[in-house]
Amino acid sequence: MSAPLITEDHKDRVLWRLNRPERRNAIDKELVDALHAACSEVEAEPRIVLVTGEGGTFAAGADIAQLRERRRDAALQGINSTIFDRIHRLPMPTIGLVDGYALGGGAELAYACDFRIGTPATKIGNPETGLGILAAAGASWRLLELVGEPLAKEILLAGRILGAEEAREVRLLNEIVEAEDLLAAGHRWADRIAAQAPLATRLTKTVMHAPHGAHPVIDDLAQAVLFETEEKHTRMTAFLEKRRKS
């Protein structure tokens, strides 16, 4: 039996491949467990994360066969919401490479990423109410922040599925590329992120995700940490020397 998640490690990034192509990468308990293990590695050694799906589909939702059998206690465990929140809070930015369907839990996984790159075949949305449930793994509140209340209600309450161009127009997708260029585009975005000071990037993400009541104290504390770093001094010195020579 093949692993539900394939990881490829690089110096400053890691690629996660959802590997259930025969089920269109439906998110089941085994895949959730594998994602938790992958998160533990990135939390211990912070790196940029790229997430993609095998077989021309990002993730066509949760595994309905498993979902049908879950009862109240399973819902209260927050199986999917816990892993997607953990991915959202990873120390370095995450990039979703969204080819084909990203529906239900697959869409919520994409929403949890910091950036999303799609292809012309991308279809993203939340049909949960059509199955008698709600999008309980982040979409009901995260989508409001991403696209605003009117469009979020169309997606969550009326089952609207967005195509690639529609998703880009509302910035749910940062970019659209051809499927064969998707991985290269993800690495290009990762290169841009990696060119920034890693700790500054990490703390900026932390500050951005902090609750409103934590500001401005958390901003000042994070800045105080960065002001003491050698990298801040080195980068600013290089900037000033370059400007002096120009």
XYZ file of N, CA and C in Angstrom:
738
model
N 0.851 -1.200 0.000
C 0.000 0.000 0.000
C 0.880 1.241 0.000
N 0.609 2.186 -0.901
C 1.442 3.378 -0.999
C 1.148 4.346 0.133
N 2.132 5.165 0.451
C 1.972 6.155 1.517
C 0.964 7.219 1.089
N 0.085 7.669 2.000
C -0.914 8.672 1.633
C -0.317 10.062 1.398
N 0.897 10.269 1.888
C 1.576 11.550 1.713
C 3.037 11.296 1.386
N 3.503 11.892 0.300
C 4.909 11.804 -0.091
C 5.561 13.140 0.216
N 6.684 13.127 0.913
C 7.387 14.363 1.232
C 8.737 14.392 0.538
N 9.087 15.557 0.020
C 10.377 15.767 -0.621
C 11.071 16.923 0.095
N 12.177 16.628 0.746
C 12.874 17.624 1.551
C 13.926 18.365 0.738
N 13.951 19.673 0.927
C 14.970 20.531 0.352
C 15.533 21.407 1.472
N 16.572 22.140 1.183
C 17.252 22.910 2.230
C 16.330 23.906 2.913
N 15.597 24.686 2.131
C 14.782 25.748 2.712
C 13.294 25.534 2.497
N 12.909 24.367 1.989
C 11.504 24.087 1.712
C 11.257 22.584 1.709
N 9.985 22.227 1.778
C 9.586 20.823 1.682
C 8.334 20.763 0.810
N 8.270 19.738 -0.025
C 7.118 19.520 -0.891
C 6.305 18.352 -0.346
N 5.022 18.593 -0.124
C 4.100 17.544 0.299
C 3.218 17.164 -0.886
N 3.174 15.881 -1.218
C 2.317 15.390 -2.303
C 1.207 14.516 -1.704
N -0.026 14.973 -1.803
C -1.155 14.143 -1.394
C -1.221 12.972 -2.365
N -1.183 11.759 -1.839
C -0.953 10.603 -2.698
C -2.068 9.558 -2.591
N -3.281 10.000 -2.912
C -4.401 9.077 -3.034
C -5.097 9.326 -4.376
N -4.373 9.272 -5.477
C -4.959 9.644 -6.769
C -6.157 8.798 -7.167
N -6.190 7.544 -6.698
C -7.326 6.673 -7.041
C -8.616 7.150 -6.386
N -8.510 7.977 -5.340
C -9.669 8.578 -4.665
C -9.659 10.085 -4.831
N -8.982 10.553 -5.850
C -8.850 11.995 -6.127
C -8.341 12.741 -4.880
N -7.426 12.081 -4.169
C -6.778 12.631 -2.979
C -7.771 13.040 -1.893
N -8.866 12.302 -1.796
C -9.812 12.542 -0.711
C -9.090 12.419 0.630
N -9.425 13.303 1.534
C -8.698 13.404 2.800
C -9.318 12.451 3.821
N -8.626 11.368 4.105
C -9.092 10.403 5.089
C -8.222 10.470 6.339
N -8.530 9.625 7.314
C -7.822 9.681 8.605
C -6.341 9.369 8.430
N -5.991 8.435 7.538
C -4.583 8.092 7.338
C -3.804 9.269 6.769
N -4.426 10.010 5.850
C -3.765 11.186 5.289
C -3.636 12.283 6.341
N -4.654 12.452 7.152
C -4.580 13.431 8.245
C -3.427 13.094 9.186
N -3.300 11.820 9.545
C -2.199 11.406 10.429
C -0.841 11.695 9.786
N -0.736 11.445 8.483
C 0.518 11.705 7.781
C 0.818 13.200 7.741
N -0.202 14.017 7.584
C -0.009 15.469 7.585
C 0.439 15.964 8.963
N -0.100 15.375 10.019
C 0.350 15.748 11.367
C 1.841 15.428 11.532
N 2.256 14.263 11.062
C 3.667 13.897 11.172
C 4.536 14.859 10.369
N 4.069 15.252 9.181
C 4.822 16.195 8.357
C 4.897 17.565 9.020
N 3.814 17.985 9.668
C 3.826 19.261 10.384
C 4.853 19.243 11.518
N 4.936 18.123 12.223
C 5.892 18.023 13.332
C 7.311 18.266 12.842
N 7.643 17.743 11.668
C 8.982 17.931 11.123
C 9.245 19.387 10.767
N 8.249 20.048 10.185
C 8.430 21.446 9.790
C 8.434 22.368 11.000
N 7.674 22.027 12.023
C 7.693 22.827 13.242
C 9.049 22.726 13.935
N 9.676 21.564 13.855
C 10.995 21.370 14.456
C 12.097 22.029 13.645
N 11.925 22.060 12.324
C 12.898 22.672 11.418
C 12.128 23.542 10.426
N 11.830 24.801 10.789
C 10.955 25.638 9.963
C 11.448 25.802 8.528
N 10.577 25.480 7.593
C 10.845 25.633 6.165
C 9.559 26.015 5.450
N 9.699 26.554 4.265
C 8.551 26.815 3.405
C 7.940 25.477 3.006
N 6.610 25.422 2.923
C 5.922 24.193 2.555
C 5.140 24.401 1.267
N 5.318 23.496 0.306
C 4.500 23.451 -0.893
C 3.617 22.213 -0.798
N 2.333 22.373 -1.104
C 1.374 21.271 -1.014
C 0.738 21.061 -2.379
N 0.781 19.842 -2.879
C 0.178 19.534 -4.169
C -0.483 18.167 -4.093
N -1.218 17.824 -5.138
C -1.887 16.533 -5.185
C -1.441 15.726 -6.388
N -1.345 14.438 -6.231
C -0.983 13.563 -7.335
C -2.193 13.305 -8.232
N -1.937 13.096 -9.529
C -2.993 12.651 -10.429
C -3.892 13.723 -10.996
N -3.438 14.995 -10.995
C -4.234 16.047 -11.620
C -5.369 16.583 -10.777
N -5.400 16.234 -9.498
C -6.402 16.749 -8.563
C -5.702 17.166 -7.285
N -6.061 18.338 -6.762
C -5.495 18.765 -5.484
C -6.078 17.886 -4.379
N -7.353 18.043 -4.105
C -8.056 17.170 -3.153
C -9.547 17.391 -3.348
N -10.241 16.341 -3.734
C -11.664 16.465 -4.072
C -12.563 16.379 -2.844
N -12.028 16.639 -1.673
C -12.836 16.682 -0.469
C -12.399 15.664 0.562
N -13.206 15.544 1.586
C -12.977 14.506 2.584
C -13.434 13.176 1.995
N -13.001 12.103 2.623
C -13.418 10.768 2.202
C -14.858 10.560 2.668
N -15.827 10.607 1.717
C -17.238 10.568 2.068
C -17.617 9.252 2.750
N -16.984 8.156 2.331
C -17.294 6.865 2.960
C -16.963 6.898 4.442
N -15.826 7.506 4.790
C -15.483 7.628 6.209
C -16.375 8.661 6.883
N -16.611 9.777 6.178
C -17.382 10.875 6.758
C -18.809 10.437 7.087
N -19.386 9.596 6.253
C -20.765 9.137 6.469
C -20.900 8.385 7.790
N -19.840 7.712 8.192
C -19.909 6.898 9.404
C -19.539 7.676 10.672
N -19.060 8.878 10.527
C -18.678 9.642 11.711
C -19.916 10.190 12.417
N -19.867 10.160 13.745
C -20.976 10.638 14.549
C -20.533 11.851 15.370
N -21.355 12.201 16.344
C -21.123 13.411 17.123
C -19.724 13.485 17.716
N -19.281 12.417 18.342
C -17.990 12.449 19.026
C -16.839 12.680 18.043
N -16.965 12.128 16.833
C -15.926 12.355 15.827
C -15.892 13.816 15.410
N -17.078 14.425 15.271
C -17.126 15.838 14.912
C -16.465 16.693 15.992
N -16.723 16.329 17.250
C -16.157 17.108 18.353
C -14.645 16.950 18.459
N -14.107 15.891 17.869
C -12.647 15.719 17.850
C -11.978 16.712 16.892
N -12.729 17.234 15.941
C -12.164 18.193 14.988
C -11.035 17.585 14.169
N -11.262 16.423 13.582
C -10.191 15.705 12.895
C -9.578 16.558 11.792
N -10.411 17.103 10.908
C -9.880 17.924 9.814
C -9.567 19.345 10.258
N -10.423 19.923 11.102
C -10.188 21.317 11.505
C -8.877 21.456 12.256
N -8.513 20.442 13.032
C -7.271 20.508 13.804
C -6.050 20.499 12.900
N -6.043 19.628 11.885
C -4.872 19.568 11.020
C -4.782 20.794 10.131
N -5.915 21.306 9.645
C -5.854 22.487 8.788
C -5.421 23.716 9.590
N -5.863 23.802 10.840
C -5.410 24.917 11.680
C -3.923 24.804 11.957
N -3.452 23.583 12.146
C -2.014 23.383 12.383
C -1.208 23.804 11.153
N -1.693 23.455 9.969
C -1.019 23.858 8.735
C -1.036 25.378 8.600
N -2.172 25.989 8.924
C -2.290 27.450 8.842
C -1.284 28.138 9.751
N -0.964 27.516 10.885
C -0.073 28.125 11.872
C 1.379 27.692 11.737
N 1.728 26.960 10.687
C 3.129 26.576 10.508
C 4.021 27.807 10.496
N 5.242 27.691 10.994
C 6.072 28.878 11.184
C 6.437 29.635 9.911
N 6.635 28.931 8.806
C 6.983 29.584 7.545
C 5.814 29.482 6.566
N 5.803 30.323 5.529
C 4.676 30.326 4.598
C 4.438 28.986 3.909
N 3.168 28.756 3.577
C 2.746 27.550 2.868
C 2.152 27.953 1.525
N 2.382 27.135 0.511
C 1.932 27.423 -0.849
C 1.130 26.226 -1.348
N -0.149 26.424 -1.644
C -0.979 25.371 -2.200
C -0.912 25.393 -3.716
N -0.583 24.255 -4.310
C -0.520 24.119 -5.768
C -1.787 23.388 -6.192
N -2.770 24.156 -6.633
C -4.140 23.668 -6.752
C -4.502 23.375 -8.205
N -4.292 22.144 -8.614
C -4.709 21.698 -9.939
C -6.017 20.919 -9.806
N -6.923 21.102 -10.747
C -8.158 20.347 -10.723
C -9.037 20.706 -9.535
N -9.698 19.698 -8.969
C -10.677 19.936 -7.918
C -10.033 20.182 -6.554
N -10.538 21.228 -5.891
C -10.266 21.479 -4.475
C -11.624 21.752 -3.854
N -12.281 20.707 -3.415
C -13.655 20.798 -2.939
C -13.758 20.345 -1.494
N -14.727 20.915 -0.781
C -14.944 20.505 0.602
C -13.683 20.625 1.430
N -13.264 19.507 2.021
C -12.039 19.517 2.814
C -10.821 19.887 1.996
N -10.826 19.561 0.716
C -9.712 19.967 -0.148
C -9.633 21.469 -0.284
N -10.793 22.127 -0.412
C -10.814 23.589 -0.451
C -10.340 24.168 0.873
N -10.774 23.551 1.971
C -10.370 24.067 3.285
C -8.870 23.911 3.504
N -8.279 22.857 2.968
C -6.828 22.729 3.008
C -6.179 23.858 2.210
N -6.731 24.168 1.044
C -6.191 25.257 0.234
C -6.338 26.602 0.949
N -7.492 26.820 1.601
C -7.698 28.073 2.327
C -6.691 28.228 3.468
N -6.254 27.111 4.032
C -5.314 27.164 5.158
C -3.915 27.577 4.717
N -3.634 27.461 3.418
C -2.317 27.860 2.915
C -2.219 29.381 2.815
N -1.004 29.899 2.855
C -0.794 31.344 2.748
C -0.904 31.839 1.314
N -0.532 30.994 0.357
C -0.618 31.328 -1.059
C -1.251 30.147 -1.781
N -1.935 30.452 -2.891
C -2.545 29.405 -3.712
C -2.277 29.714 -5.182
N -1.707 28.743 -5.873
C -1.460 28.856 -7.310
C -2.330 27.808 -7.988
N -3.056 28.221 -9.016
C -3.957 27.307 -9.687
C -3.583 27.065 -11.127
N -4.387 26.262 -11.788
C -4.263 25.989 -13.217
C -5.606 26.307 -13.864
N -5.684 26.326 -15.197
C -6.980 26.575 -15.834
C -8.056 25.565 -15.425
N -7.649 24.396 -14.945
C -8.611 23.357 -14.561
C -9.076 23.466 -13.116
N -8.577 24.429 -12.359
C -8.922 24.544 -10.945
C -10.414 24.799 -10.736
N -10.999 24.033 -9.840
C -12.371 24.226 -9.378
C -12.334 24.179 -7.859
N -12.827 25.244 -7.212
C -12.697 25.323 -5.767
C -14.009 25.780 -5.142
N -14.405 25.095 -4.073
C -15.647 25.453 -3.413
C -16.020 24.463 -2.334
N -17.188 24.687 -1.739
C -17.619 23.895 -0.578
C -19.068 23.429 -0.744
N -19.248 22.194 -1.222
C -20.598 21.655 -1.417
C -21.165 20.926 -0.207
N -20.623 21.195 0.981
C -20.993 20.402 2.160
C -22.489 20.424 2.473
N -23.147 21.595 2.333
C -24.567 21.634 2.701
C -25.402 20.713 1.824
N -24.930 20.428 0.619
C -25.613 19.477 -0.239
C -25.515 18.055 0.266
N -24.596 17.814 1.200
C -24.424 16.491 1.806
C -24.989 16.445 3.224
N -25.657 17.537 3.614
C -26.287 17.551 4.929
C -25.379 17.919 6.074
N -24.215 18.499 5.770
C -23.283 18.932 6.814
C -22.830 20.355 6.503
N -21.929 20.885 7.304
C -21.363 22.204 7.009
C -19.856 22.107 6.842
N -19.285 23.141 6.269
C -17.829 23.202 6.083
C -17.216 23.612 7.413
N -16.912 22.618 8.233
C -16.542 22.861 9.632
C -15.049 22.842 9.885
N -14.236 22.774 8.821
C -12.781 22.699 9.008
C -12.089 23.991 8.602
N -12.783 25.102 8.812
C -12.172 26.408 8.580
C -12.875 27.284 7.575
N -13.601 26.694 6.618
C -14.195 27.499 5.546
C -15.229 28.482 6.065
N -15.994 28.093 7.086
C -17.097 28.935 7.545
C -16.637 30.266 8.117
N -15.359 30.366 8.475
C -14.841 31.650 8.949
C -13.620 32.111 8.158
N -12.786 31.175 7.713
C -11.593 31.574 6.977
C -11.947 32.146 5.597
N -12.964 31.580 4.956
C -13.358 32.062 3.638
C -13.900 33.490 3.707
N -14.554 33.832 4.800
C -15.014 35.216 4.987
C -13.840 36.182 4.935
N -12.742 35.814 5.573
C -11.558 36.671 5.594
C -10.896 36.748 4.221
N -10.976 35.662 3.463
C -10.279 35.611 2.178
C -11.025 36.333 1.070
N -12.353 36.165 0.998
C -13.091 36.702 -0.156
C -14.222 37.636 0.230
N -14.504 37.797 1.521
C -15.590 38.663 1.941
C -16.901 37.908 2.091
N -17.823 38.503 2.846
C -19.070 37.825 3.198
C -19.984 37.509 2.018
N -20.218 38.427 1.073
C -21.168 38.100 -0.003
C -20.766 36.873 -0.818
N -19.500 36.810 -1.265
C -19.075 35.667 -2.056
C -18.956 34.419 -1.194
N -18.506 34.569 0.046
C -18.415 33.413 0.939
C -19.783 32.773 1.124
N -20.834 33.578 1.208
C -22.178 33.032 1.358
C -22.624 32.307 0.093
N -22.253 32.821 -1.073
C -22.577 32.114 -2.313
C -21.944 30.724 -2.324
N -20.701 30.653 -1.869
C -19.970 29.381 -1.876
C -20.498 28.435 -0.803
N -20.692 28.962 0.416
C -21.030 28.102 1.549
C -22.521 27.794 1.647
N -23.373 28.731 1.248
C -24.812 28.548 1.416
C -25.525 28.141 0.132
N -24.945 28.478 -1.010
C -25.589 28.165 -2.283
C -24.785 27.183 -3.121
N -23.681 26.689 -2.582
C -22.910 25.653 -3.258
C -22.199 26.101 -4.515
N -21.868 27.389 -4.615
C -21.201 27.872 -5.815
C -19.761 27.370 -5.867
N -19.360 26.861 -7.014
C -17.994 26.402 -7.244
C -17.310 27.418 -8.149
N -16.154 27.910 -7.757
C -15.429 28.897 -8.540
C -14.463 28.229 -9.497
N -14.432 28.716 -10.740
C -13.400 28.319 -11.672
C -12.135 29.113 -11.416
N -11.096 28.809 -12.168
C -9.792 29.415 -11.927
C -9.822 30.936 -12.076
N -10.393 31.437 -13.164
C -10.388 32.878 -13.393
C -11.189 33.611 -12.330
N -12.345 33.055 -11.948
C -13.135 33.678 -10.887
C -12.346 33.714 -9.588
N -11.666 32.618 -9.275
C -10.896 32.556 -8.031
C -9.747 33.551 -8.042
N -9.120 33.742 -9.196
C -8.034 34.717 -9.259
C -8.564 36.142 -9.132
N -9.704 36.408 -9.714
C -10.269 37.757 -9.644
C -10.509 38.200 -8.216
N -10.851 37.268 -7.342
C -11.097 37.611 -5.937
C -9.877 37.303 -5.071
N -8.735 37.013 -5.707
C -7.452 36.755 -5.048
C -7.458 35.481 -4.208
N -8.432 34.598 -4.446
C -8.373 33.293 -3.799
C -7.236 32.479 -4.401
N -6.938 32.729 -5.675
C -5.722 32.234 -6.317
C -4.801 33.415 -6.550
N -3.534 33.268 -6.224
C -2.557 34.326 -6.470
C -2.095 34.358 -7.908
N -2.163 33.197 -8.583
C -1.657 33.098 -9.946
C -2.272 31.860 -10.594
N -2.395 31.900 -11.924
C -2.820 30.737 -12.698
C -1.726 30.412 -13.702
N -1.314 29.161 -13.741
C -0.309 28.703 -14.706
C -0.798 27.397 -15.319
N -0.187 26.991 -16.403
C -0.525 25.702 -16.989
C -0.109 24.577 -16.036
N -0.819 23.466 -16.126
C -0.583 22.364 -15.190
C 0.870 21.905 -15.181
N 1.483 21.855 -16.369
C 2.874 21.381 -16.436
C 3.853 22.374 -15.817
N 3.408 23.610 -15.569
C 4.270 24.630 -14.980
C 3.974 24.862 -13.503
N 3.034 24.091 -12.951
C 2.562 24.377 -11.599
C 3.659 24.223 -10.554
N 4.396 23.122 -10.595
C 5.436 22.909 -9.596
C 6.534 23.957 -9.719
N 6.923 24.289 -10.953
C 7.946 25.314 -11.157
C 7.479 26.660 -10.608
N 6.199 26.972 -10.803
C 5.664 28.222 -10.274
C 5.704 28.220 -8.751
N 5.389 27.070 -8.145
C 5.468 26.975 -6.691
C 6.872 27.218 -6.183
N 7.850 26.646 -6.864
C 9.240 26.873 -6.455
C 9.665 28.325 -6.699
N 9.114 28.939 -7.735
C 9.426 30.354 -7.984
C 8.910 31.221 -6.836
N 7.698 30.941 -6.371
C 7.178 31.672 -5.214
C 8.012 31.366 -3.973
N 8.402 30.121 -3.809
C 9.228 29.759 -2.657
C 10.577 30.469 -2.711
N 11.136 30.617 -3.917
C 12.403 31.337 -4.058
C 12.259 32.783 -3.598
N 11.143 33.412 -3.957
C 10.920 34.804 -3.555
C 10.815 34.924 -2.040
N 10.127 33.970 -1.432
C 9.996 33.984 0.025
C 11.347 33.715 0.687
N 12.084 32.732 0.136
C 13.369 32.353 0.722
C 14.401 33.461 0.620
N 14.208 34.391 -0.322
C 15.151 35.504 -0.475
C 15.017 36.522 0.661
N 13.916 36.466 1.397
C 13.723 37.374 2.527
C 14.450 36.805 3.746
N 14.609 37.627 4.763
C 15.235 37.152 5.997
C 14.302 36.131 6.654
N 14.757 34.902 6.878
C 13.858 33.846 7.370
C 13.150 34.183 8.680
N 13.884 34.711 9.661
C 13.243 35.011 10.938
C 12.256 36.154 10.794
N 12.589 37.143 9.966
C 11.654 38.246 9.728
C 10.374 37.732 9.067
N 10.518 36.811 8.128
C 9.343 36.222 7.485
C 8.512 35.448 8.500
N 9.186 34.661 9.296
C 8.494 33.842 10.294
C 7.726 34.700 11.298
N 8.370 35.750 11.815
C 7.700 36.595 12.805
C 6.615 37.447 12.168
N 6.797 37.855 10.920
C 5.748 38.603 10.232
C 4.493 37.754 10.092
N 4.653 36.490 9.726
C 3.493 35.597 9.637
C 2.825 35.447 11.001
N 3.614 35.301 12.049
C 3.056 35.179 13.392
C 2.252 36.410 13.775
N 2.796 37.589 13.491
C 2.108 38.836 13.827
C 0.824 38.981 13.015
N 0.878 38.630 11.730
C -0.307 38.735 10.884
C -1.436 37.836 11.372
N -1.111 36.680 11.925
C -2.119 35.725 12.369
C -2.523 35.928 13.827
N -1.935 36.888 14.489
C -2.264 37.128 15.892
C -3.661 37.740 16.014
N -4.391 37.450 17.088
C -5.708 38.067 17.285
C -5.586 39.578 17.425
N -6.654 40.261 17.086
C -6.620 41.729 17.060
C -6.171 42.319 18.400
N -6.611 41.703 19.485
C -6.275 42.256 20.796
C -4.796 42.174 21.145
N -4.032 41.374 20.392
C -2.597 41.250 20.669
C -1.788 42.405 20.110
N -2.385 43.179 19.207
C -1.681 44.307 18.598
C -1.890 45.567 19.446
N -0.922 46.488 19.525
C 0.380 46.462 18.840
C 1.507 45.819 19.646
N 1.176 45.243 20.807
C 2.226 44.712 21.678
C 3.035 43.641 20.959
N 2.345 42.702 20.287
C 3.070 41.621 19.629
C 3.946 42.146 18.498
N 3.483 43.213 17.814
C 4.296 43.818 16.760
C 5.605 44.357 17.333
N 5.487 45.065 18.447
C 6.675 45.673 19.052
C 7.634 44.610 19.585
N 7.095 43.549 20.166
C 7.957 42.487 20.689
C 8.694 41.768 19.559
N 7.976 41.489 18.480
C 8.625 40.835 17.347
C 9.706 41.725 16.747
N 9.414 43.008 16.637
C 10.408 43.939 16.102
C 11.621 44.036 17.013
N 11.388 43.989 18.317
C 12.508 44.047 19.262
C 13.442 42.860 19.059
N 12.876 41.688 18.817
C 13.694 40.506 18.552
C 14.516 40.706 17.287
N 13.872 41.192 16.226
C 14.553 41.362 14.942
C 15.623 42.449 15.000
N 15.392 43.490 15.782
C 16.376 44.571 15.899
C 17.700 44.079 16.470
N 17.665 42.970 17.205
C 18.870 42.448 17.835
C 19.606 41.424 16.970
N 19.094 41.107 15.783
C 19.705 40.060 14.969
C 20.840 40.602 14.110
N 21.816 39.746 13.883
C 22.928 40.096 13.001
C 22.443 40.253 11.562
N 21.449 39.468 11.188
C 20.964 39.540 9.807
C 20.349 40.898 9.501
N 19.651 41.474 10.457
C 19.100 42.819 10.258
C 20.219 43.816 9.984
N 21.274 43.749 10.774
C 22.392 44.677 10.594
C 23.080 44.443 9.255
N 23.305 43.180 8.901
C 23.985 42.848 7.647
C 23.179 43.288 6.441
N 21.897 43.009 6.442
C 21.051 43.367 5.301
C 20.915 44.882 5.165
N 20.784 45.595 6.262
C 20.653 47.054 6.191
C 21.966 47.705 5.757
N 23.079 47.146 6.215
C 24.377 47.664 5.788
C 24.561 47.479 4.291
N 24.211 46.302 3.795
C 24.319 46.046 2.357
C 23.419 46.988 1.564
N 22.216 47.261 2.075
C 21.299 48.184 1.401
C 21.891 49.585 1.329
N 22.437 50.056 2.443
C 23.002 51.406 2.477
C 24.228 51.516 1.576
N 25.064 50.479 1.540
C 26.247 50.508 0.685
C 25.852 50.496 -0.795
N 24.831 49.741 -1.125
C 24.362 49.684 -2.516
C 23.802 51.039 -2.930
N 23.064 51.685 -2.048
C 22.498 52.987 -2.367
C 23.594 54.037 -2.501
N 24.623 53.924 -1.656
C 25.727 54.888 -1.719
C 26.476 54.779 -3.038
N 26.608 53.552 -3.571
C 27.348 53.336 -4.809
C 26.540 53.661 -6.062
N 25.239 53.740 -5.920
C 24.389 53.946 -7.104
C 24.321 55.439 -7.487
